[in-house]
């Protein structure tokens, strides 16, 4: 137990979320509890992780979740480990919510995205059909998030664009999407900034400069692709080509990267397998499953095309440094194990002093100076 690497999780504590400030001490080695001397509260070592208040061996939970995130059906896990199905579903829920928090904390940070590809897939569930829309940064293959809806409409696409916007800096940005018209309206609506505020009335919104949109429309006959139409809907050919070149190298507008990612999700989430027998019952189960798979994809899986050459060894053999999408995006410097992901504690936001009329008291001033 290392108190220097731990933060106080108490949302009412001025020291919440801050590490290495000397306020955390070991309270009980036997019970694995820490004490915060600012709020005088104790907390468990596993607070904020998937393992909080779980009685099962953590290695078994990790193994089960790693299997779930690689397409192993729940019934197979129930049979092999002798667990109750509700227990497995509960672990999956915990891990999915936890992964979504990790995603929001680490991936949904502004970065220069370059090129983003987005697509929707149709998911057949037990009693209904839903649409799962996802987006990916092409240069790092970073999965940017997913949205689920019963309808394939502008609401679905707008919600996805909000996720992309949370990951984007206001820099030149190319969207490669299919021919679905809702993308155009959603991108125009979401990627806007308020111009300097006026004294009264609603702020006016100005579209981001440097937004480019390219569509890739496939033509089918008898279930086979017979032609592909590529068109630039917004931006010039030169600007679009430059963004395509810098993010993928081959210089052809396509949606191949997001289609490949869709295939990965279909293989790794039992409920997404086409003509599979593990149909999901609830959209929430799909949501948690998608976030577990997506976060393991981002942090815990090397991506073949992201490796970088290290040196040429004997007999001209090239040695490579493998990278995960999160490593390529500069979020982390190493491959995370599934256990590391499940144990990652998302810090609460910094404490803000309570709003009072008049000047703050000396005690509150001291707290503000030390913790804000
Ligand atoms: Zn505290």
CSV table of C-alpha atoms and ligand atoms in Angstrom, one decimal:
chain,number,residue,atom,x,y,z
A,1,UNK,CA,0.0,0.0,0.0
A,2,UNK,CA,1.5,3.3,-1.1
A,3,UNK,CA,-0.3,6.4,0.3
A,4,UNK,CA,1.6,8.7,-2.1
A,5,UNK,CA,-0.2,7.3,-5.1
A,6,UNK,CA,-3.7,7.4,-3.6
A,7,UNK,CA,-6.2,10.3,-3.5
A,8,UNK,CA,-9.1,10.9,-1.2
A,9,UNK,CA,-12.4,9.8,-3.0
A,10,UNK,CA,-14.7,11.7,-0.6
A,11,UNK,CA,-16.6,14.3,-2.7
A,12,UNK,CA,-17.1,16.6,0.3
A,13,UNK,CA,-13.3,16.7,1.0
A,14,UNK,CA,-11.3,19.7,-0.1
A,15,UNK,CA,-8.4,17.4,-0.9
A,16,UNK,CA,-10.5,15.1,-3.2
A,17,UNK,CA,-8.7,13.7,-6.2
A,18,UNK,CA,-5.2,15.0,-5.4
A,19,UNK,CA,-2.2,12.7,-5.0
A,20,UNK,CA,1.2,13.1,-3.3
A,21,UNK,CA,0.1,15.9,-1.0
A,22,UNK,CA,0.8,13.9,2.2
A,23,UNK,CA,-2.8,13.9,3.4
A,24,UNK,CA,-3.4,10.1,2.9
A,25,UNK,CA,-2.1,7.6,5.5
A,26,UNK,CA,-2.4,3.8,5.9
A,27,UNK,CA,-5.3,3.2,8.3
A,28,UNK,CA,-5.3,-0.6,8.3
A,29,UNK,CA,-2.8,-3.0,6.5
A,30,UNK,CA,-5.1,-5.9,7.3
A,31,UNK,CA,-8.2,-4.4,5.9
A,32,UNK,CA,-6.4,-2.5,3.2
A,33,UNK,CA,-7.9,0.9,4.2
A,34,UNK,CA,-6.5,4.4,4.0
A,35,UNK,CA,-7.2,7.5,6.1
A,36,UNK,CA,-7.5,11.1,4.8
A,37,UNK,CA,-6.4,13.5,7.5
A,38,UNK,CA,-8.2,16.5,5.9
A,39,UNK,CA,-11.8,15.0,6.1
A,40,UNK,CA,-10.8,12.4,8.7
A,41,UNK,CA,-12.6,9.6,6.7
A,42,UNK,CA,-11.2,6.2,5.9
A,43,UNK,CA,-11.7,4.4,2.6
A,44,UNK,CA,-11.0,1.0,1.1
A,45,UNK,CA,-8.0,0.5,-1.3
A,46,UNK,CA,-10.5,-0.7,-3.9
A,47,UNK,CA,-12.8,2.3,-3.7
A,48,UNK,CA,-13.5,3.5,-7.3
A,49,UNK,CA,-12.4,0.2,-8.9
A,50,UNK,CA,-14.4,-2.6,-10.3
A,51,UNK,CA,-13.5,-4.8,-7.3
A,52,UNK,CA,-15.0,-2.5,-4.7
A,53,UNK,CA,-17.0,-4.6,-2.2
A,54,UNK,CA,-16.6,-7.8,-4.3
A,55,UNK,CA,-16.0,-10.9,-2.4
A,56,UNK,CA,-14.8,-13.1,-5.3
A,57,UNK,CA,-11.1,-13.5,-6.0
A,58,UNK,CA,-10.0,-10.5,-8.1
A,59,UNK,CA,-8.0,-12.7,-10.5
A,60,UNK,CA,-11.2,-14.7,-11.4
A,61,UNK,CA,-13.2,-11.5,-12.0
A,62,UNK,CA,-10.4,-10.2,-14.2
A,63,UNK,CA,-10.3,-13.4,-16.2
A,64,UNK,CA,-14.1,-13.5,-16.7
A,65,UNK,CA,-14.2,-9.9,-17.8
A,66,UNK,CA,-11.3,-10.4,-20.2
A,67,UNK,CA,-13.1,-13.4,-21.7
A,68,UNK,CA,-16.4,-11.4,-22.0
A,69,UNK,CA,-14.5,-8.6,-23.8
A,70,UNK,CA,-13.2,-11.1,-26.4
A,71,UNK,CA,-16.6,-12.5,-27.4
A,72,UNK,CA,-17.0,-15.4,-25.0
A,73,UNK,CA,-20.7,-16.0,-24.4
A,74,UNK,CA,-22.0,-15.6,-20.8
A,75,UNK,CA,-23.4,-19.1,-20.9
A,76,UNK,CA,-19.9,-20.6,-21.6
A,77,UNK,CA,-18.5,-18.6,-18.6
A,78,UNK,CA,-21.4,-19.8,-16.4
A,79,UNK,CA,-20.7,-23.4,-17.4
A,80,UNK,CA,-16.9,-23.2,-17.1
A,81,UNK,CA,-16.5,-21.4,-13.8
A,82,UNK,CA,-19.7,-22.6,-12.1
A,83,UNK,CA,-20.9,-19.0,-11.5
A,84,UNK,CA,-24.4,-17.7,-11.4
A,85,UNK,CA,-25.4,-15.8,-14.6
A,86,UNK,CA,-26.6,-12.8,-12.6
A,87,UNK,CA,-23.1,-12.6,-11.0
A,88,UNK,CA,-21.4,-12.5,-14.4
A,89,UNK,CA,-23.9,-9.8,-15.6
A,90,UNK,CA,-23.3,-7.8,-12.5
A,91,UNK,CA,-19.5,-7.9,-13.1
A,92,UNK,CA,-20.0,-6.9,-16.7
A,93,UNK,CA,-22.2,-4.0,-15.7
A,94,UNK,CA,-19.6,-2.8,-13.2
A,95,UNK,CA,-16.8,-3.1,-15.7
A,96,UNK,CA,-18.8,-1.4,-18.4
A,97,UNK,CA,-19.7,1.6,-16.2
A,98,UNK,CA,-16.1,1.8,-15.0
A,99,UNK,CA,-14.7,1.6,-18.6
A,100,UNK,CA,-17.0,4.5,-19.6
A,101,UNK,CA,-15.7,6.6,-16.8
A,102,UNK,CA,-12.1,5.8,-17.7
A,103,UNK,CA,-13.0,6.7,-21.3
A,104,UNK,CA,-14.5,10.0,-20.4
A,105,UNK,CA,-11.6,10.9,-18.2
A,106,UNK,CA,-8.7,9.9,-20.5
A,107,UNK,CA,-10.0,9.7,-24.0
A,108,UNK,CA,-12.5,12.5,-24.0
A,109,UNK,CA,-9.8,15.2,-23.8
A,110,UNK,CA,-9.2,17.8,-26.6
A,111,UNK,CA,-6.7,16.6,-29.1
A,112,UNK,CA,-5.8,17.3,-32.8
A,113,UNK,CA,-7.9,14.5,-34.4
A,114,UNK,CA,-6.9,15.0,-38.1
A,115,UNK,CA,-9.3,12.5,-39.7
A,116,UNK,CA,-12.3,10.9,-38.0
A,117,UNK,CA,-14.4,8.1,-39.5
A,118,UNK,CA,-17.9,7.4,-38.2
A,119,UNK,CA,-20.4,4.7,-39.0
A,120,UNK,CA,-23.5,3.0,-37.7
A,121,UNK,CA,-24.2,-0.7,-37.3
A,122,UNK,CA,-27.5,-2.5,-37.0
A,123,UNK,CA,-27.8,-4.6,-33.9
A,124,UNK,CA,-30.5,-7.3,-33.6
A,125,UNK,CA,-31.6,-7.8,-30.0
A,126,UNK,CA,-34.2,-10.2,-28.6
A,127,UNK,CA,-37.2,-8.0,-29.0
A,128,UNK,CA,-36.0,-5.0,-31.0
A,129,UNK,CA,-33.4,-3.7,-33.4
A,130,UNK,CA,-31.2,-0.8,-32.4
A,131,UNK,CA,-28.4,1.2,-34.1
A,132,UNK,CA,-24.9,1.5,-32.7
A,133,UNK,CA,-23.0,4.5,-34.0
A,134,UNK,CA,-19.2,4.7,-33.4
A,135,UNK,CA,-16.3,7.0,-34.3
A,136,UNK,CA,-12.6,6.5,-34.6
A,137,UNK,CA,-9.5,8.8,-35.0
A,138,UNK,CA,-7.7,7.4,-38.1
A,139,UNK,CA,-4.1,8.2,-37.3
A,140,UNK,CA,-4.0,6.5,-33.9
A,141,UNK,CA,-7.0,4.1,-34.4
A,142,UNK,CA,-8.3,5.5,-31.1
A,143,UNK,CA,-12.0,4.5,-30.5
A,144,UNK,CA,-13.8,7.8,-29.6
A,145,UNK,CA,-17.0,6.4,-28.2
A,146,UNK,CA,-20.4,5.0,-29.1
A,147,UNK,CA,-24.0,5.9,-29.0
A,148,UNK,CA,-27.1,3.6,-29.1
A,149,UNK,CA,-30.5,4.5,-30.3
A,150,UNK,CA,-33.6,2.7,-31.6
A,151,UNK,CA,-33.7,4.9,-34.7
A,152,UNK,CA,-31.1,5.7,-37.3
A,153,UNK,CA,-31.7,9.5,-37.3
A,154,UNK,CA,-30.1,12.9,-36.7
A,155,UNK,CA,-30.5,12.5,-32.9
A,156,UNK,CA,-28.2,9.4,-33.0
A,157,UNK,CA,-25.6,11.0,-35.2
A,158,UNK,CA,-25.7,14.3,-33.2
A,159,UNK,CA,-25.1,12.4,-29.9
A,160,UNK,CA,-22.1,10.7,-31.6
A,161,UNK,CA,-20.8,14.0,-32.8
A,162,UNK,CA,-21.0,15.4,-29.3
A,163,UNK,CA,-18.7,12.6,-28.2
A,164,UNK,CA,-16.3,13.4,-31.0
A,165,UNK,CA,-16.4,17.1,-30.1
A,166,UNK,CA,-15.4,16.2,-26.5
A,167,UNK,CA,-12.2,14.7,-28.0
A,168,UNK,CA,-11.5,17.4,-30.5
A,169,UNK,CA,-9.4,20.6,-30.7
A,170,UNK,CA,-10.5,23.3,-33.0
A,171,UNK,CA,-8.0,22.4,-35.7
A,172,UNK,CA,-8.5,21.2,-39.3
A,173,UNK,CA,-10.7,18.1,-39.1
A,174,UNK,CA,-11.9,15.7,-41.8
A,175,UNK,CA,-14.9,13.5,-41.3
A,176,UNK,CA,-15.2,10.5,-43.6
A,177,UNK,CA,-18.7,9.1,-43.4
A,178,UNK,CA,-21.2,7.1,-45.4
A,179,UNK,CA,-23.9,8.7,-47.5
A,180,UNK,CA,-26.3,9.2,-44.5
A,181,UNK,CA,-27.4,12.8,-44.9
A,182,UNK,CA,-27.9,13.3,-41.1
A,183,UNK,CA,-24.1,13.6,-40.6
A,184,UNK,CA,-24.0,16.9,-42.5
A,185,UNK,CA,-26.6,18.6,-40.3
A,186,UNK,CA,-25.2,17.1,-37.1
A,187,UNK,CA,-21.6,18.2,-37.8
A,188,UNK,CA,-22.8,21.7,-38.6
A,189,UNK,CA,-24.9,21.9,-35.4
A,190,UNK,CA,-22.3,20.4,-33.0
A,191,UNK,CA,-19.1,21.9,-34.2
A,192,UNK,CA,-19.8,25.6,-33.4
A,193,UNK,CA,-18.4,28.0,-30.9
A,194,UNK,CA,-20.1,31.0,-29.3
A,195,UNK,CA,-18.6,34.2,-30.6
A,196,UNK,CA,-17.6,36.8,-27.9
A,197,UNK,CA,-20.5,37.2,-25.6
A,198,UNK,CA,-23.0,40.1,-26.0
A,199,UNK,CA,-24.3,41.9,-23.0
A,200,UNK,CA,-27.8,40.5,-23.5
A,201,UNK,CA,-29.4,37.7,-25.4
A,202,UNK,CA,-28.2,34.3,-26.5
A,203,UNK,CA,-24.7,34.1,-27.8
A,204,UNK,CA,-24.3,33.8,-31.5
A,205,UNK,CA,-22.7,30.6,-32.7
A,206,UNK,CA,-20.0,30.4,-35.4
A,207,UNK,CA,-19.1,27.1,-37.2
A,208,UNK,CA,-15.5,25.9,-36.6
A,209,UNK,CA,-13.1,26.7,-39.3
A,210,UNK,CA,-11.4,23.8,-41.0
A,211,UNK,CA,-14.2,21.3,-40.9
A,212,UNK,CA,-14.1,19.0,-43.9
A,213,UNK,CA,-16.6,16.4,-44.8
A,214,UNK,CA,-16.2,13.5,-47.3
A,215,UNK,CA,-18.7,10.9,-48.1
A,216,UNK,CA,-18.0,7.4,-49.3
A,217,UNK,CA,-21.2,5.8,-50.8
A,218,UNK,CA,-21.1,2.2,-51.8
A,219,UNK,CA,-23.4,0.8,-54.5
A,220,UNK,CA,-24.7,-2.7,-54.0
A,221,UNK,CA,-26.2,-5.3,-56.3
A,222,UNK,CA,-27.4,-8.7,-55.0
A,223,UNK,CA,-25.5,-8.0,-51.7
A,224,UNK,CA,-22.2,-7.2,-53.4
A,225,UNK,CA,-20.4,-3.9,-53.7
A,226,UNK,CA,-20.3,-3.0,-57.4
A,227,UNK,CA,-19.0,0.6,-57.1
A,228,UNK,CA,-17.9,3.3,-54.7
A,229,UNK,CA,-18.6,7.0,-55.1
A,230,UNK,CA,-16.4,9.4,-53.1
A,231,UNK,CA,-17.4,13.0,-52.8
A,232,UNK,CA,-16.2,16.0,-50.9
A,233,UNK,CA,-19.2,17.7,-49.4
A,234,UNK,CA,-17.3,20.4,-47.5
A,235,UNK,CA,-13.8,21.7,-48.0
A,236,UNK,CA,-11.5,21.7,-51.0
A,237,UNK,CA,-9.8,18.7,-52.7
A,238,UNK,CA,-6.3,19.9,-51.7
A,239,UNK,CA,-7.2,20.4,-48.0
A,240,UNK,CA,-9.0,17.0,-47.8
A,241,UNK,CA,-6.1,15.2,-49.5
A,242,UNK,CA,-3.6,16.8,-47.1
A,243,UNK,CA,-5.6,15.6,-44.1
A,244,UNK,CA,-6.0,12.1,-45.6
A,245,UNK,CA,-2.3,11.9,-46.3
A,246,UNK,CA,-1.2,13.0,-42.8
A,247,UNK,CA,-3.6,10.6,-41.0
A,248,UNK,CA,-3.4,7.4,-43.1
A,249,UNK,CA,-0.7,7.7,-45.7
A,250,UNK,CA,-2.4,6.0,-48.6
A,251,UNK,CA,-4.2,9.1,-49.7
A,252,UNK,CA,-7.6,7.6,-50.6
A,253,UNK,CA,-10.8,8.8,-49.0
A,254,UNK,CA,-12.4,5.7,-47.4
A,255,UNK,CA,-14.3,4.4,-44.4
A,256,UNK,CA,-12.2,1.2,-44.2
A,257,UNK,CA,-10.8,2.0,-40.7
A,258,UNK,CA,-14.2,2.3,-39.0
A,259,UNK,CA,-15.5,-0.7,-40.9
A,260,UNK,CA,-12.6,-2.7,-39.6
A,261,UNK,CA,-13.3,-1.5,-36.1
A,262,UNK,CA,-17.0,-2.5,-36.5
A,263,UNK,CA,-15.8,-6.0,-37.5
A,264,UNK,CA,-13.6,-6.1,-34.3
A,265,UNK,CA,-16.6,-5.2,-32.1
A,266,UNK,CA,-18.8,-7.8,-33.9
A,267,UNK,CA,-16.2,-10.4,-33.1
A,268,UNK,CA,-15.6,-9.3,-29.5
A,269,UNK,CA,-19.1,-8.7,-28.3
A,270,UNK,CA,-21.1,-11.9,-28.2
A,271,UNK,CA,-24.4,-9.9,-28.6
A,272,UNK,CA,-23.2,-8.3,-31.9
A,273,UNK,CA,-22.3,-11.5,-33.7
A,274,UNK,CA,-24.4,-11.8,-36.9
A,275,UNK,CA,-26.9,-14.6,-36.7
A,276,UNK,CA,-25.5,-15.4,-33.3
A,277,UNK,CA,-27.5,-17.1,-30.5
A,278,UNK,CA,-26.5,-14.7,-27.7
A,279,UNK,CA,-29.0,-11.9,-28.5
A,280,UNK,CA,-29.1,-9.2,-25.9
A,281,UNK,CA,-32.3,-8.2,-24.0
A,282,UNK,CA,-31.6,-4.6,-23.0
A,283,UNK,CA,-29.8,-1.7,-24.6
A,284,UNK,CA,-28.0,-1.0,-21.3
A,285,UNK,CA,-26.3,-4.4,-21.6
A,286,UNK,CA,-25.2,-3.4,-25.1
A,287,UNK,CA,-23.9,-0.1,-23.8
A,288,UNK,CA,-21.8,-1.6,-21.0
A,289,UNK,CA,-20.5,-4.3,-23.3
A,290,UNK,CA,-19.5,-1.8,-26.0
A,291,UNK,CA,-17.6,0.4,-23.5
A,292,UNK,CA,-15.8,-2.6,-22.0
A,293,UNK,CA,-14.8,-3.9,-25.4
A,294,UNK,CA,-13.9,-0.4,-26.6
A,295,UNK,CA,-11.7,0.5,-23.6
A,296,UNK,CA,-9.9,-2.8,-23.7
A,297,UNK,CA,-9.3,-2.2,-27.4
A,298,UNK,CA,-7.9,1.3,-26.8
A,299,UNK,CA,-5.7,0.5,-23.8
A,300,UNK,CA,-5.0,-3.3,-23.6
A,301,UNK,CA,-4.5,-4.4,-27.2
A,302,UNK,CA,-1.6,-3.8,-29.4
A,303,UNK,CA,-2.6,-2.7,-32.9
A,304,UNK,CA,-0.6,-4.3,-35.7
A,305,UNK,CA,-0.6,-1.2,-37.9
A,306,UNK,CA,0.5,1.2,-35.1
A,307,UNK,CA,3.9,-0.5,-34.5
A,308,UNK,CA,7.0,1.7,-35.1
A,309,UNK,CA,10.4,0.4,-36.3
A,310,UNK,CA,13.1,0.3,-33.6
A,311,UNK,CA,16.2,-1.1,-35.3
A,312,UNK,CA,17.4,-3.5,-38.0
A,313,UNK,CA,18.8,-6.7,-36.3
A,314,UNK,CA,20.8,-9.6,-37.6
A,315,UNK,CA,20.0,-10.8,-41.1
A,316,UNK,CA,18.2,-7.6,-41.8
A,317,UNK,CA,15.4,-8.5,-39.5
A,318,UNK,CA,13.4,-5.4,-38.4
A,319,UNK,CA,12.6,-5.0,-34.7
A,320,UNK,CA,9.4,-3.1,-33.8
A,321,UNK,CA,7.9,-1.3,-30.9
A,322,UNK,CA,4.2,-2.4,-30.6
A,323,UNK,CA,1.7,0.2,-29.6
A,324,UNK,CA,-1.9,0.4,-28.5
A,325,UNK,CA,-4.2,3.1,-29.8
A,326,UNK,CA,-4.0,4.9,-26.4
A,327,UNK,CA,-0.1,4.8,-26.7
A,328,UNK,CA,-0.3,6.2,-30.2
A,329,UNK,CA,-2.5,9.0,-29.0
A,330,UNK,CA,-0.1,9.9,-26.1
A,331,UNK,CA,-2.6,9.0,-23.4
A,332,UNK,CA,-0.3,6.4,-21.8
A,333,UNK,CA,3.2,5.0,-22.3
A,334,UNK,CA,2.6,1.3,-21.9
A,335,UNK,CA,0.3,-1.6,-22.6
A,336,UNK,CA,-2.3,-1.8,-19.8
A,337,UNK,CA,-3.3,-5.2,-18.4
A,338,UNK,CA,-7.0,-5.8,-18.0
A,339,UNK,CA,-6.4,-5.8,-14.3
A,340,UNK,CA,-4.8,-2.3,-14.5
A,341,UNK,CA,-7.8,-1.0,-16.4
A,342,UNK,CA,-10.3,-2.4,-13.8
A,343,UNK,CA,-8.2,-1.0,-11.0
A,344,UNK,CA,-7.8,2.5,-12.5
A,345,UNK,CA,-9.3,5.0,-10.2
A,346,UNK,CA,-10.8,8.0,-11.9
A,347,UNK,CA,-10.1,11.1,-9.7
A,348,UNK,CA,-13.1,13.4,-8.9
A,349,UNK,CA,-12.8,16.9,-10.2
A,350,UNK,CA,-11.0,19.5,-8.0
A,351,UNK,CA,-12.9,20.8,-5.0
A,352,UNK,CA,-14.5,24.2,-5.4
A,353,UNK,CA,-15.2,26.3,-2.3
A,354,UNK,CA,-18.8,26.8,-1.3
A,355,UNK,CA,-20.4,30.0,-2.5
A,356,UNK,CA,-21.0,32.5,0.3
A,357,UNK,CA,-21.9,36.1,0.5
A,358,UNK,CA,-19.1,38.4,1.7
A,359,UNK,CA,-15.4,37.6,2.3
A,360,UNK,CA,-14.5,34.0,3.1
A,361,UNK,CA,-13.4,33.1,6.6
A,362,UNK,CA,-9.7,32.5,7.4
A,363,UNK,CA,-10.3,28.7,7.6
A,364,UNK,CA,-11.9,28.7,4.2
A,365,UNK,CA,-9.1,30.9,2.8
A,366,UNK,CA,-6.5,28.4,4.0
A,367,UNK,CA,-8.4,25.5,2.4
A,368,UNK,CA,-8.6,27.5,-0.9
A,369,UNK,CA,-4.9,28.3,-0.8
A,370,UNK,CA,-3.9,24.7,-0.2
A,371,UNK,CA,-6.4,22.7,-2.3
A,372,UNK,CA,-7.7,24.9,-5.2
B,1,LIG,ZN1,-10.4,13.5,2.4
